[in-house]
Amino acid sequence: MNHDDWKTGMRNEADSIGDTRWATQTRRAAALLPRRTVRGDALLAAGAALGVAVTLLGLILAAHLLTGGGTHAPTRPQQWWLGLNAGLIPLIAGMILAADRARPGAVAAAFLTTPLWWGLLTHLVGAFGLLPGWTAWPLSPTATTLAALGVTGLTLGGMGLFRSVQGGWTCLRNPA
């Protein structure tokens, strides 16, 4: 069955039942069926992963500038600010992807590549000598694996958070 067949079938089912509340929920569910393919979700998630990688690179560059090119350690508020943003950015990306009804498998596959984008971008900044004292992010296997799992976990956590909050709002709007 294709997308339009599912929508038509759900609408016909809703029209044939006497329960108006159930019929309304079924029509709403039919309207919210995702139309994209798995490839479309993967491309959407890959674009989001690249956006997260670019944003995290911006945080790294901000940290580099805040520490005077690595000449001194960041202050405690700077560390909190950088750490909070590094955690919130993938979480927010996951919430946006969940709002757009992206498939979690496609999102996980795309976000597991985020550290590779991140490493490539940091090497490009270092290769062109844009910042004095800049050294590229080390691509050790341990660091790459931990970063990939962390970013992917935060993104999928954002998707779960959005869906749980959305379910809570649905219960408030439609009390049983």
mmCIF file of C-alpha atoms in Angstrom:
data_model
loop_
_atom_site.group_PDB
_atom_site.id
_atom_site.type_symbol
_atom_site.label_atom_id
_atom_site.label_comp_id
_atom_site.label_asym_id
_atom_site.label_seq_id
_atom_site.Cartn_x
_atom_site.Cartn_y
_atom_site.Cartn_z
ATOM 1 C CA MET A 1 0.000 0.000 0.000
ATOM 2 C CA ASN A 2 1.189 3.467 -0.736
ATOM 3 C CA HIS A 3 0.737 6.597 1.336
ATOM 4 C CA ASP A 4 -2.500 7.724 -0.296
ATOM 5 C CA ASP A 5 -4.087 4.264 0.085
ATOM 6 C CA TRP A 6 -3.373 4.319 3.827
ATOM 7 C CA LYS A 7 -4.889 7.777 4.217
ATOM 8 C CA THR A 8 -7.978 6.828 2.214
ATOM 9 C CA GLY A 9 -8.419 3.619 4.192
ATOM 10 C CA MET A 10 -8.118 5.404 7.520
ATOM 11 C CA ARG A 11 -10.646 8.047 6.458
ATOM 12 C CA ASN A 12 -13.099 5.406 5.241
ATOM 13 C CA GLU A 13 -12.721 3.527 8.528
ATOM 14 C CA ALA A 14 -13.353 6.736 10.474
ATOM 15 C CA ASP A 15 -16.463 7.502 8.386
ATOM 16 C CA SER A 16 -17.914 4.022 8.951
ATOM 17 C CA ILE A 17 -17.691 4.082 12.783
ATOM 18 C CA GLY A 18 -20.258 5.775 14.997
ATOM 19 C CA ASP A 19 -17.715 6.788 17.679
ATOM 20 C CA THR A 20 -17.024 10.456 16.886
ATOM 21 C CA ARG A 21 -14.028 10.769 19.227
ATOM 22 C CA TRP A 22 -12.296 7.745 17.709
ATOM 23 C CA ALA A 23 -13.171 8.944 14.189
ATOM 24 C CA THR A 24 -11.666 12.365 14.905
ATOM 25 C CA GLN A 25 -8.454 10.835 16.249
ATOM 26 C CA THR A 26 -8.202 8.514 13.239
ATOM 27 C CA ARG A 27 -8.643 11.391 10.793
ATOM 28 C CA ARG A 28 -5.987 13.368 12.684
ATOM 29 C CA ALA A 29 -3.615 10.381 12.566
ATOM 30 C CA ALA A 30 -4.234 10.000 8.823
ATOM 31 C CA ALA A 31 -3.378 13.665 8.298
ATOM 32 C CA LEU A 32 -0.113 13.249 10.220
ATOM 33 C CA LEU A 33 1.183 10.180 8.369
ATOM 34 C CA PRO A 34 4.742 10.830 7.181
ATOM 35 C CA ARG A 35 5.004 11.084 3.423
ATOM 36 C CA ARG A 36 8.791 10.867 3.089
ATOM 37 C CA THR A 37 10.706 7.757 2.211
ATOM 38 C CA VAL A 38 13.518 6.291 4.277
ATOM 39 C CA ARG A 39 15.981 7.922 1.865
ATOM 40 C CA GLY A 40 14.288 11.290 2.418
ATOM 41 C CA ASP A 41 14.520 10.856 6.196
ATOM 42 C CA ALA A 42 18.180 9.864 5.895
ATOM 43 C CA LEU A 43 18.950 12.968 3.820
ATOM 44 C CA LEU A 44 17.065 15.181 6.263
ATOM 45 C CA ALA A 45 18.944 13.643 9.191
ATOM 46 C CA ALA A 46 22.292 13.903 7.369
ATOM 47 C CA GLY A 47 21.668 17.609 6.822
ATOM 48 C CA ALA A 48 20.803 17.998 10.497
ATOM 49 C CA ALA A 49 23.948 16.049 11.476
ATOM 50 C CA LEU A 50 26.093 18.340 9.332
ATOM 51 C CA GLY A 51 24.364 21.357 10.894
ATOM 52 C CA VAL A 52 25.090 20.012 14.385
ATOM 53 C CA ALA A 53 28.713 19.370 13.420
ATOM 54 C CA VAL A 54 29.101 22.938 12.108
ATOM 55 C CA THR A 55 27.485 24.346 15.264
ATOM 56 C CA LEU A 56 29.729 22.243 17.508
ATOM 57 C CA LEU A 57 32.728 23.444 15.500
ATOM 58 C CA GLY A 58 31.549 26.984 16.230
ATOM 59 C CA LEU A 59 31.590 26.111 19.933
ATOM 60 C CA ILE A 60 35.114 24.734 19.603
ATOM 61 C CA LEU A 61 36.205 27.915 17.841
ATOM 62 C CA ALA A 62 34.540 29.987 20.574
ATOM 63 C CA ALA A 63 36.417 27.983 23.199
ATOM 64 C CA HIS A 64 39.645 28.531 21.275
ATOM 65 C CA LEU A 65 39.050 32.281 21.202
ATOM 66 C CA LEU A 66 37.920 32.403 24.868
ATOM 67 C CA THR A 67 41.147 30.750 25.954
ATOM 68 C CA GLY A 68 43.324 33.148 24.002
ATOM 69 C CA GLY A 69 44.322 30.572 21.408
ATOM 70 C CA GLY A 70 44.804 27.871 24.012
ATOM 71 C CA THR A 71 47.181 29.927 26.165
ATOM 72 C CA HIS A 72 45.023 29.686 29.307
ATOM 73 C CA ALA A 73 42.231 27.499 30.625
ATOM 74 C CA PRO A 74 38.610 28.658 30.257
ATOM 75 C CA THR A 75 36.943 29.997 33.370
ATOM 76 C CA ARG A 76 34.266 27.971 35.171
ATOM 77 C CA PRO A 77 31.323 29.933 33.626
ATOM 78 C CA GLN A 78 32.863 29.518 30.170
ATOM 79 C CA GLN A 79 33.202 25.764 30.748
ATOM 80 C CA TRP A 80 29.549 25.526 31.829
ATOM 81 C CA TRP A 81 28.381 27.581 28.848
ATOM 82 C CA LEU A 82 30.332 25.487 26.338
ATOM 83 C CA GLY A 83 29.317 22.184 27.941
ATOM 84 C CA LEU A 84 25.647 23.124 28.172
ATOM 85 C CA ASN A 85 25.509 24.192 24.541
ATOM 86 C CA ALA A 86 27.387 21.107 23.372
ATOM 87 C CA GLY A 87 24.695 18.984 25.032
ATOM 88 C CA LEU A 88 21.670 21.071 24.087
ATOM 89 C CA ILE A 89 22.436 21.397 20.382
ATOM 90 C CA PRO A 90 22.009 17.676 19.536
ATOM 91 C CA LEU A 91 19.043 17.461 21.928
ATOM 92 C CA ILE A 92 17.269 20.311 20.137
ATOM 93 C CA ALA A 93 18.152 18.819 16.743
ATOM 94 C CA GLY A 94 16.498 15.570 17.855
ATOM 95 C CA MET A 95 13.377 17.423 18.968
ATOM 96 C CA ILE A 96 13.144 19.187 15.601
ATOM 97 C CA LEU A 97 13.584 15.913 13.719
ATOM 98 C CA ALA A 98 10.902 14.281 15.888
ATOM 99 C CA ALA A 99 8.534 17.171 15.185
ATOM 100 C CA ASP A 100 9.159 16.540 11.497
ATOM 101 C CA ARG A 101 8.385 12.819 12.091
ATOM 102 C CA ALA A 102 11.763 11.524 10.943
ATOM 103 C CA ARG A 103 12.437 7.820 11.414
ATOM 104 C CA PRO A 104 14.706 7.157 14.435
ATOM 105 C CA GLY A 105 16.776 4.561 12.536
ATOM 106 C CA ALA A 106 17.636 7.045 9.786
ATOM 107 C CA VAL A 107 18.458 9.685 12.384
ATOM 108 C CA ALA A 108 20.735 7.314 14.312
ATOM 109 C CA ALA A 109 22.554 6.246 11.143
ATOM 110 C CA ALA A 110 23.117 9.845 10.073
ATOM 111 C CA PHE A 111 24.175 11.122 13.485
ATOM 112 C CA LEU A 112 26.724 8.346 13.971
ATOM 113 C CA THR A 113 28.688 10.140 11.228
ATOM 114 C CA THR A 114 28.703 13.501 13.073
ATOM 115 C CA PRO A 115 32.232 13.113 14.536
ATOM 116 C CA LEU A 116 33.588 12.402 11.062
ATOM 117 C CA TRP A 117 32.088 15.673 9.776
ATOM 118 C CA TRP A 118 33.371 17.403 12.890
ATOM 119 C CA GLY A 119 36.889 16.041 12.386
ATOM 120 C CA LEU A 120 36.890 17.014 8.713
ATOM 121 C CA LEU A 121 35.746 20.551 9.499
ATOM 122 C CA THR A 122 38.349 21.046 12.232
ATOM 123 C CA HIS A 123 41.077 19.804 9.904
ATOM 124 C CA LEU A 124 39.926 22.250 7.214
ATOM 125 C CA VAL A 125 40.118 25.150 9.665
ATOM 126 C CA GLY A 126 43.638 24.032 10.645
ATOM 127 C CA ALA A 127 44.737 23.429 7.039
ATOM 128 C CA PHE A 128 43.937 26.954 5.946
ATOM 129 C CA GLY A 129 45.629 28.500 8.988
ATOM 130 C CA LEU A 130 42.628 30.609 9.902
ATOM 131 C CA LEU A 131 43.452 30.681 13.614
ATOM 132 C CA PRO A 132 46.913 30.868 15.118
ATOM 133 C CA GLY A 133 47.599 28.073 17.579
ATOM 134 C CA TRP A 134 44.742 25.937 16.242
ATOM 135 C CA THR A 135 45.199 22.196 16.258
ATOM 136 C CA ALA A 136 42.653 19.892 14.672
ATOM 137 C CA TRP A 137 40.499 17.633 16.794
ATOM 138 C CA PRO A 138 42.322 14.330 17.265
ATOM 139 C CA LEU A 139 40.560 11.500 15.503
ATOM 140 C CA SER A 140 41.529 8.732 17.894
ATOM 141 C CA PRO A 141 39.210 5.699 17.676
ATOM 142 C CA THR A 142 38.123 6.059 21.302
ATOM 143 C CA ALA A 143 37.302 9.761 21.012
ATOM 144 C CA THR A 144 35.462 9.224 17.730
ATOM 145 C CA THR A 145 33.390 6.358 19.128
ATOM 146 C CA LEU A 146 32.482 8.192 22.333
ATOM 147 C CA ALA A 147 31.597 11.388 20.470
ATOM 148 C CA ALA A 148 29.470 9.473 17.956
ATOM 149 C CA LEU A 149 27.591 7.618 20.674
ATOM 150 C CA GLY A 150 27.163 10.759 22.775
ATOM 151 C CA VAL A 151 25.837 12.946 19.968
ATOM 152 C CA THR A 152 23.592 10.163 18.644
ATOM 153 C CA GLY A 153 22.290 9.395 22.139
ATOM 154 C CA LEU A 154 21.494 13.036 22.815
ATOM 155 C CA THR A 155 19.740 13.367 19.464
ATOM 156 C CA LEU A 156 17.623 10.253 19.987
ATOM 157 C CA GLY A 157 16.954 11.446 23.547
ATOM 158 C CA GLY A 158 15.654 14.708 22.100
ATOM 159 C CA MET A 159 13.352 12.737 19.812
ATOM 160 C CA GLY A 160 12.049 10.744 22.774
ATOM 161 C CA LEU A 161 11.639 13.876 24.880
ATOM 162 C CA PHE A 162 9.624 15.565 22.147
ATOM 163 C CA ARG A 163 7.369 12.535 21.717
ATOM 164 C CA SER A 164 6.756 12.192 25.448
ATOM 165 C CA VAL A 165 5.948 15.892 25.790
ATOM 166 C CA GLN A 166 3.738 15.719 22.698
ATOM 167 C CA GLY A 167 1.893 12.734 24.198
ATOM 168 C CA GLY A 168 1.359 14.686 27.416
ATOM 169 C CA TRP A 169 -0.097 17.620 25.512
ATOM 170 C CA THR A 170 -2.366 15.271 23.576
ATOM 171 C CA CYS A 171 -3.751 13.879 26.848
ATOM 172 C CA LEU A 172 -4.377 17.411 28.109
ATOM 173 C CA ARG A 173 -6.147 18.443 24.902
ATOM 174 C CA ASN A 174 -8.250 15.242 24.677
ATOM 175 C CA PRO A 175 -9.178 14.131 28.202
ATOM 176 C CA ALA A 176 -10.744 10.661 28.309
#
